[in-house]
PDB file of C-alpha atoms in Angstrom:
ATOM      1  CA  MET X   1      36.499  -8.516 -59.910  1.00  0.00           C
ATOM      2  CA  LYS X   2      33.221  -7.607 -61.576  1.00  0.00           C
ATOM      3  CA  LEU X   3      30.402  -8.676 -59.273  1.00  0.00           C
ATOM      4  CA  TYR X   4      26.781  -8.776 -60.407  1.00  0.00           C
ATOM      5  CA  GLY X   5      24.061  -8.450 -57.808  1.00  0.00           C
ATOM      6  CA  SER X   6      22.116  -6.137 -55.551  1.00  0.00           C
ATOM      7  CA  ILE X   7      23.071  -4.584 -52.230  1.00  0.00           C
ATOM      8  CA  THR X   8      20.084  -6.275 -50.590  1.00  0.00           C
ATOM      9  CA  SER X   9      20.962  -9.850 -51.637  1.00  0.00           C
ATOM     10  CA  PRO X  10      22.383 -11.816 -48.683  1.00  0.00           C
ATOM     11  CA  TYR X  11      24.321 -14.116 -51.010  1.00  0.00           C
ATOM     12  CA  VAL X  12      25.907 -11.166 -52.797  1.00  0.00           C
ATOM     13  CA  ARG X  13      26.623  -9.567 -49.445  1.00  0.00           C
ATOM     14  CA  ARG X  14      28.774 -12.541 -48.427  1.00  0.00           C
ATOM     15  CA  ILE X  15      31.010 -11.968 -51.452  1.00  0.00           C
ATOM     16  CA  ARG X  16      31.166  -8.218 -50.826  1.00  0.00           C
ATOM     17  CA  PHE X  17      32.138  -8.926 -47.204  1.00  0.00           C
ATOM     18  CA  LEU X  18      34.887 -11.335 -48.290  1.00  0.00           C
ATOM     19  CA  CYS X  19      36.280  -8.813 -50.768  1.00  0.00           C
ATOM     20  CA  LEU X  20      36.442  -6.102 -48.111  1.00  0.00           C
ATOM     21  CA  GLU X  21      37.980  -8.421 -45.523  1.00  0.00           C
ATOM     22  CA  LEU X  22      40.625  -9.719 -47.935  1.00  0.00           C
ATOM     23  CA  GLY X  23      41.317  -6.426 -49.698  1.00  0.00           C
ATOM     24  CA  ILE X  24      40.024  -7.549 -53.096  1.00  0.00           C
ATOM     25  CA  PRO X  25      38.927  -4.661 -55.329  1.00  0.00           C
ATOM     26  CA  PHE X  26      35.582  -5.191 -57.047  1.00  0.00           C
ATOM     27  CA  THR X  27      33.014  -3.342 -59.092  1.00  0.00           C
ATOM     28  CA  LEU X  28      29.361  -4.040 -58.322  1.00  0.00           C
ATOM     29  CA  VAL X  29      27.018  -4.177 -61.300  1.00  0.00           C
ATOM     30  CA  ASP X  30      23.586  -3.401 -59.852  1.00  0.00           C
ATOM     31  CA  THR X  31      21.190  -6.003 -61.232  1.00  0.00           C
ATOM     32  CA  MET X  32      18.224  -4.077 -59.854  1.00  0.00           C
ATOM     33  CA  THR X  33      18.679  -1.691 -62.787  1.00  0.00           C
ATOM     34  CA  GLU X  34      17.429  -2.516 -66.273  1.00  0.00           C
ATOM     35  CA  THR X  35      20.950  -2.303 -67.698  1.00  0.00           C
ATOM     36  CA  GLY X  36      22.456  -4.524 -64.996  1.00  0.00           C
ATOM     37  CA  GLN X  37      19.680  -7.108 -65.294  1.00  0.00           C
ATOM     38  CA  LYS X  38      20.046  -7.213 -69.092  1.00  0.00           C
ATOM     39  CA  GLU X  39      23.804  -7.740 -68.807  1.00  0.00           C
ATOM     40  CA  LEU X  40      23.341 -10.469 -66.185  1.00  0.00           C
ATOM     41  CA  ARG X  41      20.850 -12.373 -68.360  1.00  0.00           C
ATOM     42  CA  GLU X  42      23.130 -12.165 -71.372  1.00  0.00           C
ATOM     43  CA  LYS X  43      26.043 -13.648 -69.407  1.00  0.00           C
ATOM     44  CA  ASN X  44      24.470 -16.012 -66.871  1.00  0.00           C
ATOM     45  CA  PRO X  45      21.917 -18.646 -67.958  1.00  0.00           C
ATOM     46  CA  LEU X  46      20.704 -19.009 -64.351  1.00  0.00           C
ATOM     47  CA  TRP X  47      19.674 -15.303 -64.176  1.00  0.00           C
ATOM     48  CA  LYS X  48      20.725 -15.444 -60.520  1.00  0.00           C
ATOM     49  CA  VAL X  49      23.094 -13.462 -58.355  1.00  0.00           C
ATOM     50  CA  PRO X  50      25.834 -13.354 -57.386  1.00  0.00           C
ATOM     51  CA  TYR X  51      27.625 -13.751 -60.669  1.00  0.00           C
ATOM     52  CA  ALA X  52      31.308 -12.850 -60.816  1.00  0.00           C
ATOM     53  CA  GLU X  53      33.930 -12.315 -63.457  1.00  0.00           C
ATOM     54  CA  ILE X  54      37.362 -12.732 -61.899  1.00  0.00           C
ATOM     55  CA  ASP X  55      40.319 -12.501 -64.242  1.00  0.00           C
ATOM     56  CA  ASP X  56      39.175 -14.782 -67.086  1.00  0.00           C
ATOM     57  CA  VAL X  57      36.968 -16.938 -64.857  1.00  0.00           C
ATOM     58  CA  LYS X  58      33.172 -16.613 -64.838  1.00  0.00           C
ATOM     59  CA  ILE X  59      31.366 -18.011 -61.784  1.00  0.00           C
ATOM     60  CA  TRP X  60      27.643 -17.955 -60.993  1.00  0.00           C
ATOM     61  CA  ASP X  61      27.284 -19.397 -57.511  1.00  0.00           C
ATOM     62  CA  SER X  62      28.231 -17.798 -54.174  1.00  0.00           C
ATOM     63  CA  HIS X  63      29.845 -20.988 -52.842  1.00  0.00           C
ATOM     64  CA  THR X  64      32.016 -21.409 -55.923  1.00  0.00           C
ATOM     65  CA  ILE X  65      32.964 -17.722 -55.913  1.00  0.00           C
ATOM     66  CA  THR X  66      33.972 -18.117 -52.257  1.00  0.00           C
ATOM     67  CA  ASP X  67      36.043 -21.210 -53.068  1.00  0.00           C
ATOM     68  CA  TYR X  68      37.818 -19.362 -55.868  1.00  0.00           C
ATOM     69  CA  ILE X  69      38.560 -16.375 -53.632  1.00  0.00           C
ATOM     70  CA  PHE X  70      39.986 -18.559 -50.866  1.00  0.00           C
ATOM     71  CA  GLU X  71      42.045 -20.628 -53.304  1.00  0.00           C
ATOM     72  CA  THR X  72      43.551 -17.577 -55.015  1.00  0.00           C
ATOM     73  CA  LYS X  73      43.698 -15.008 -52.182  1.00  0.00           C
ATOM     74  CA  GLY X  74      43.943 -17.059 -49.012  1.00  0.00           C
ATOM     75  CA  PHE X  75      41.840 -16.832 -45.853  1.00  0.00           C
ATOM     76  CA  GLY X  76      43.270 -13.728 -44.184  1.00  0.00           C
ATOM     77  CA  ASN X  77      41.926 -13.588 -40.611  1.00  0.00           C
ATOM     78  CA  LEU X  78      38.938 -15.769 -41.491  1.00  0.00           C
ATOM     79  CA  ARG X  79      38.595 -19.416 -40.510  1.00  0.00           C
ATOM     80  CA  SER X  80      40.079 -21.769 -43.095  1.00  0.00           C
ATOM     81  CA  LYS X  81      37.782 -24.140 -44.936  1.00  0.00           C
ATOM     82  CA  THR X  82      40.179 -26.988 -44.303  1.00  0.00           C
ATOM     83  CA  GLY X  83      40.580 -28.995 -41.135  1.00  0.00           C
ATOM     84  CA  SER X  84      38.589 -31.296 -38.893  1.00  0.00           C
ATOM     85  CA  HIS X  85      35.781 -28.731 -38.612  1.00  0.00           C
ATOM     86  CA  HIS X  86      35.117 -28.699 -42.381  1.00  0.00           C
ATOM     87  CA  TYR X  87      32.174 -31.106 -42.524  1.00  0.00           C
ATOM     88  CA  ARG X  88      30.428 -29.676 -39.494  1.00  0.00           C
ATOM     89  CA  GLU X  89      30.785 -26.193 -40.933  1.00  0.00           C
ATOM     90  CA  THR X  90      29.490 -27.381 -44.301  1.00  0.00           C
ATOM     91  CA  ASN X  91      26.432 -28.885 -42.596  1.00  0.00           C
ATOM     92  CA  LEU X  92      25.822 -25.627 -40.734  1.00  0.00           C
ATOM     93  CA  GLN X  93      26.128 -23.598 -43.906  1.00  0.00           C
ATOM     94  CA  THR X  94      23.799 -25.948 -45.795  1.00  0.00           C
ATOM     95  CA  ALA X  95      21.175 -25.695 -43.043  1.00  0.00           C
ATOM     96  CA  ILE X  96      21.426 -21.903 -42.875  1.00  0.00           C
ATOM     97  CA  ASP X  97      21.191 -21.592 -46.667  1.00  0.00           C
ATOM     98  CA  GLN X  98      18.093 -23.795 -46.640  1.00  0.00           C
ATOM     99  CA  ALA X  99      16.467 -21.510 -44.072  1.00  0.00           C
ATOM    100  CA  LEU X 100      17.423 -18.466 -46.139  1.00  0.00           C
ATOM    101  CA  ASP X 101      16.077 -19.910 -49.409  1.00  0.00           C
ATOM    102  CA  ASN X 102      12.784 -20.767 -47.709  1.00  0.00           C
ATOM    103  CA  ALA X 103      12.600 -17.293 -46.154  1.00  0.00           C
ATOM    104  CA  ILE X 104      13.225 -15.689 -49.560  1.00  0.00           C
ATOM    105  CA  LEU X 105      10.427 -17.806 -51.044  1.00  0.00           C
ATOM    106  CA  LEU X 106       8.032 -16.766 -48.270  1.00  0.00           C
ATOM    107  CA  PHE X 107       9.002 -13.110 -48.715  1.00  0.00           C
ATOM    108  CA  TYR X 108       8.254 -13.079 -52.444  1.00  0.00           C
ATOM    109  CA  LEU X 109       5.053 -15.098 -52.119  1.00  0.00           C
ATOM    110  CA  ASN X 110       3.876 -12.739 -49.385  1.00  0.00           C
ATOM    111  CA  LYS X 111       4.467  -9.821 -51.756  1.00  0.00           C
ATOM    112  CA  GLU X 112       2.092 -11.571 -54.157  1.00  0.00           C
ATOM    113  CA  GLY X 113      -0.478 -11.974 -51.379  1.00  0.00           C
ATOM    114  CA  ILE X 114       0.147 -15.703 -50.880  1.00  0.00           C
ATOM    115  CA  LYS X 115       0.386 -16.697 -47.209  1.00  0.00           C
ATOM    116  CA  PRO X 116       2.261 -19.728 -45.761  1.00  0.00           C
ATOM    117  CA  ASP X 117      -1.033 -21.481 -44.970  1.00  0.00           C
ATOM    118  CA  ALA X 118      -2.160 -21.297 -48.625  1.00  0.00           C
ATOM    119  CA  ALA X 119      -0.742 -24.768 -49.304  1.00  0.00           C
ATOM    120  CA  PRO X 120       0.751 -27.613 -47.242  1.00  0.00           C
ATOM    121  CA  TYR X 121       4.098 -27.197 -49.038  1.00  0.00           C
ATOM    122  CA  LEU X 122       4.320 -23.550 -47.963  1.00  0.00           C
ATOM    123  CA  THR X 123       3.357 -24.409 -44.398  1.00  0.00           C
ATOM    124  CA  LYS X 124       6.111 -27.033 -44.355  1.00  0.00           C
ATOM    125  CA  ASN X 125       8.578 -24.431 -45.643  1.00  0.00           C
ATOM    126  CA  ALA X 126       7.722 -22.052 -42.807  1.00  0.00           C
ATOM    127  CA  LEU X 127       8.054 -24.840 -40.227  1.00  0.00           C
ATOM    128  CA  ARG X 128      11.390 -25.890 -41.757  1.00  0.00           C
ATOM    129  CA  ILE X 129      12.788 -22.385 -41.164  1.00  0.00           C
ATOM    130  CA  SER X 130      11.826 -22.575 -37.471  1.00  0.00           C
ATOM    131  CA  SER X 131      13.326 -26.047 -37.145  1.00  0.00           C
ATOM    132  CA  ILE X 132      16.618 -24.917 -38.680  1.00  0.00           C
ATOM    133  CA  LEU X 133      16.837 -21.774 -36.561  1.00  0.00           C
ATOM    134  CA  ASP X 134      16.226 -23.822 -33.396  1.00  0.00           C
ATOM    135  CA  TYR X 135      19.029 -26.184 -34.451  1.00  0.00           C
ATOM    136  CA  ILE X 136      21.365 -23.251 -35.172  1.00  0.00           C
ATOM    137  CA  LYS X 137      20.775 -21.766 -31.718  1.00  0.00           C
ATOM    138  CA  ARG X 138      21.741 -25.073 -30.125  1.00  0.00           C
ATOM    139  CA  GLU X 139      24.929 -25.208 -32.214  1.00  0.00           C
ATOM    140  CA  LEU X 140      26.157 -21.689 -31.444  1.00  0.00           C
ATOM    141  CA  ASN X 141      28.861 -21.214 -28.832  1.00  0.00           C
ATOM    142  CA  GLY X 142      28.106 -17.607 -27.920  1.00  0.00           C
ATOM    143  CA  HIS X 143      28.927 -15.607 -31.030  1.00  0.00           C
ATOM    144  CA  PHE X 144      30.663 -18.376 -32.988  1.00  0.00           C
ATOM    145  CA  PHE X 145      30.110 -21.993 -33.975  1.00  0.00           C
ATOM    146  CA  PHE X 146      33.683 -23.002 -33.113  1.00  0.00           C
ATOM    147  CA  THR X 147      35.972 -22.205 -30.204  1.00  0.00           C
ATOM    148  CA  ASP X 148      38.625 -20.495 -32.368  1.00  0.00           C
ATOM    149  CA  GLY X 149      36.831 -17.132 -32.149  1.00  0.00           C
ATOM    150  CA  LYS X 150      37.154 -16.613 -35.905  1.00  0.00           C
ATOM    151  CA  THR X 151      34.512 -15.744 -38.433  1.00  0.00           C
ATOM    152  CA  GLY X 152      34.095 -18.545 -40.928  1.00  0.00           C
ATOM    153  CA  LEU X 153      31.615 -19.539 -43.603  1.00  0.00           C
ATOM    154  CA  SER X 154      28.993 -20.606 -41.053  1.00  0.00           C
ATOM    155  CA  GLU X 155      29.081 -17.260 -39.222  1.00  0.00           C
ATOM    156  CA  MET X 156      29.001 -15.389 -42.534  1.00  0.00           C
ATOM    157  CA  ALA X 157      25.990 -17.430 -43.634  1.00  0.00           C
ATOM    158  CA  LEU X 158      24.146 -16.903 -40.354  1.00  0.00           C
ATOM    159  CA  PHE X 159      24.838 -13.175 -40.150  1.00  0.00           C
ATOM    160  CA  THR X 160      23.660 -12.469 -43.703  1.00  0.00           C
ATOM    161  CA  THR X 161      20.611 -14.690 -43.234  1.00  0.00           C
ATOM    162  CA  LEU X 162      19.481 -13.196 -39.927  1.00  0.00           C
ATOM    163  CA  ASP X 163      20.162  -9.639 -41.044  1.00  0.00           C
ATOM    164  CA  TRP X 164      18.215 -10.165 -44.277  1.00  0.00           C
ATOM    165  CA  ILE X 165      15.291 -11.772 -42.399  1.00  0.00           C
ATOM    166  CA  ARG X 166      15.305  -8.794 -40.032  1.00  0.00           C
ATOM    167  CA  PHE X 167      15.636  -6.282 -42.889  1.00  0.00           C
ATOM    168  CA  ARG X 168      12.735  -7.825 -44.819  1.00  0.00           C
ATOM    169  CA  SER X 169      10.629  -8.464 -41.670  1.00  0.00           C
ATOM    170  CA  VAL X 170      10.099 -12.099 -42.648  1.00  0.00           C
ATOM    171  CA  LEU X 171      10.382 -13.417 -39.083  1.00  0.00           C
ATOM    172  CA  PRO X 172      10.772 -11.617 -35.729  1.00  0.00           C
ATOM    173  CA  VAL X 173      14.429 -12.638 -35.185  1.00  0.00           C
ATOM    174  CA  GLU X 174      14.964  -9.411 -33.231  1.00  0.00           C
ATOM    175  CA  GLU X 175      12.813 -10.930 -30.490  1.00  0.00           C
ATOM    176  CA  ASP X 176      15.274 -13.771 -29.938  1.00  0.00           C
ATOM    177  CA  PRO X 177      18.062 -12.818 -27.484  1.00  0.00           C
ATOM    178  CA  VAL X 178      20.513 -15.385 -28.915  1.00  0.00           C
ATOM    179  CA  PHE X 179      20.188 -14.025 -32.427  1.00  0.00           C
ATOM    180  CA  VAL X 180      20.146 -10.388 -31.302  1.00  0.00           C
ATOM    181  CA  SER X 181      23.381 -10.952 -29.390  1.00  0.00           C
ATOM    182  CA  PHE X 182      24.937 -12.634 -32.445  1.00  0.00           C
ATOM    183  CA  LEU X 183      23.869  -9.819 -34.776  1.00  0.00           C
ATOM    184  CA  ASN X 184      25.015  -7.078 -32.419  1.00  0.00           C
ATOM    185  CA  PHE X 185      28.404  -8.702 -31.870  1.00  0.00           C
ATOM    186  CA  HIS X 186      29.246  -9.330 -35.529  1.00  0.00           C
ATOM    187  CA  GLY X 187      27.512  -6.164 -36.684  1.00  0.00           C
ATOM    188  CA  GLN X 188      30.342  -4.105 -35.185  1.00  0.00           C
ATOM    189  CA  ASN X 189      32.649  -5.368 -37.942  1.00  0.00           C
ATOM    190  CA  LYS X 190      33.399  -2.547 -40.388  1.00  0.00           C
ATOM    191  CA  SER X 191      32.875  -4.773 -43.427  1.00  0.00           C
ATOM    192  CA  TRP X 192      29.402  -5.799 -42.252  1.00  0.00           C
ATOM    193  CA  LYS X 193      28.519  -2.167 -41.669  1.00  0.00           C
ATOM    194  CA  GLU X 194      29.717  -1.204 -45.149  1.00  0.00           C
ATOM    195  CA  THR X 195      27.716  -3.977 -46.809  1.00  0.00           C
ATOM    196  CA  ALA X 196      24.462  -3.449 -44.865  1.00  0.00           C
ATOM    197  CA  PRO X 197      21.300  -3.527 -47.013  1.00  0.00           C
ATOM    198  CA  LYS X 198      19.533  -0.227 -47.471  1.00  0.00           C
TER     199      LYS X 198
END
C-alpha cells in the first residue's frame, strides 16, 4: 500500500494503526513535503489525506480505505463491522468524526488569529464539540463502547481524536478523568505508540 498523509493527521493515523495491527506493509508519502503535496494534488482531486493506492485501487477517504482493508484482509483481533452493534458503532464514529472536524477547524482558525467567538457559527462549532464529547463519555463502558473488550472503529476514532486534540492543545481533554483513563489504557498498544504524532 502507498499511503499519502502526514504523521500528525488523526485520519491517516487510523489507517497506519490498522496496517500495523493487521500486518499490512505500507509506504507513507509525507504530504507535508513539497514533493508529497504535489504528488497528492496530481492524483487526488480532493487534495485531502489519507489517500491510498492499494493494488490497482485508488481510494481517498479514510472510511472507504478502512472498508477496503477489512474486506480484503479481514478484521484480525479488531471488532468486526458486521453484527447487531453496527449501527450504534456507526453513529458513534459519525459523532466522533464531527467533533474532530470541528476541532480541526478551530485549530486552523486559531492559527490565523480567529477565535471561536468571532462569529456565531464558530461559537456553535465549539459548543457542538462539547456536546459530542459529553455524549461520548455517557456511551463509554470503561475503556470500550461495547462489552466485547475489543477495539473497533469507534474506539479507533475516539483515541485518534482525543490524542490529536491533546497534541494540538485544542481542548483540555487531559483534565477529564474519563478521557485520560481511556487514552492511558489504549495508549499502551504498541501500534498506537508507533503511530503517535510528533
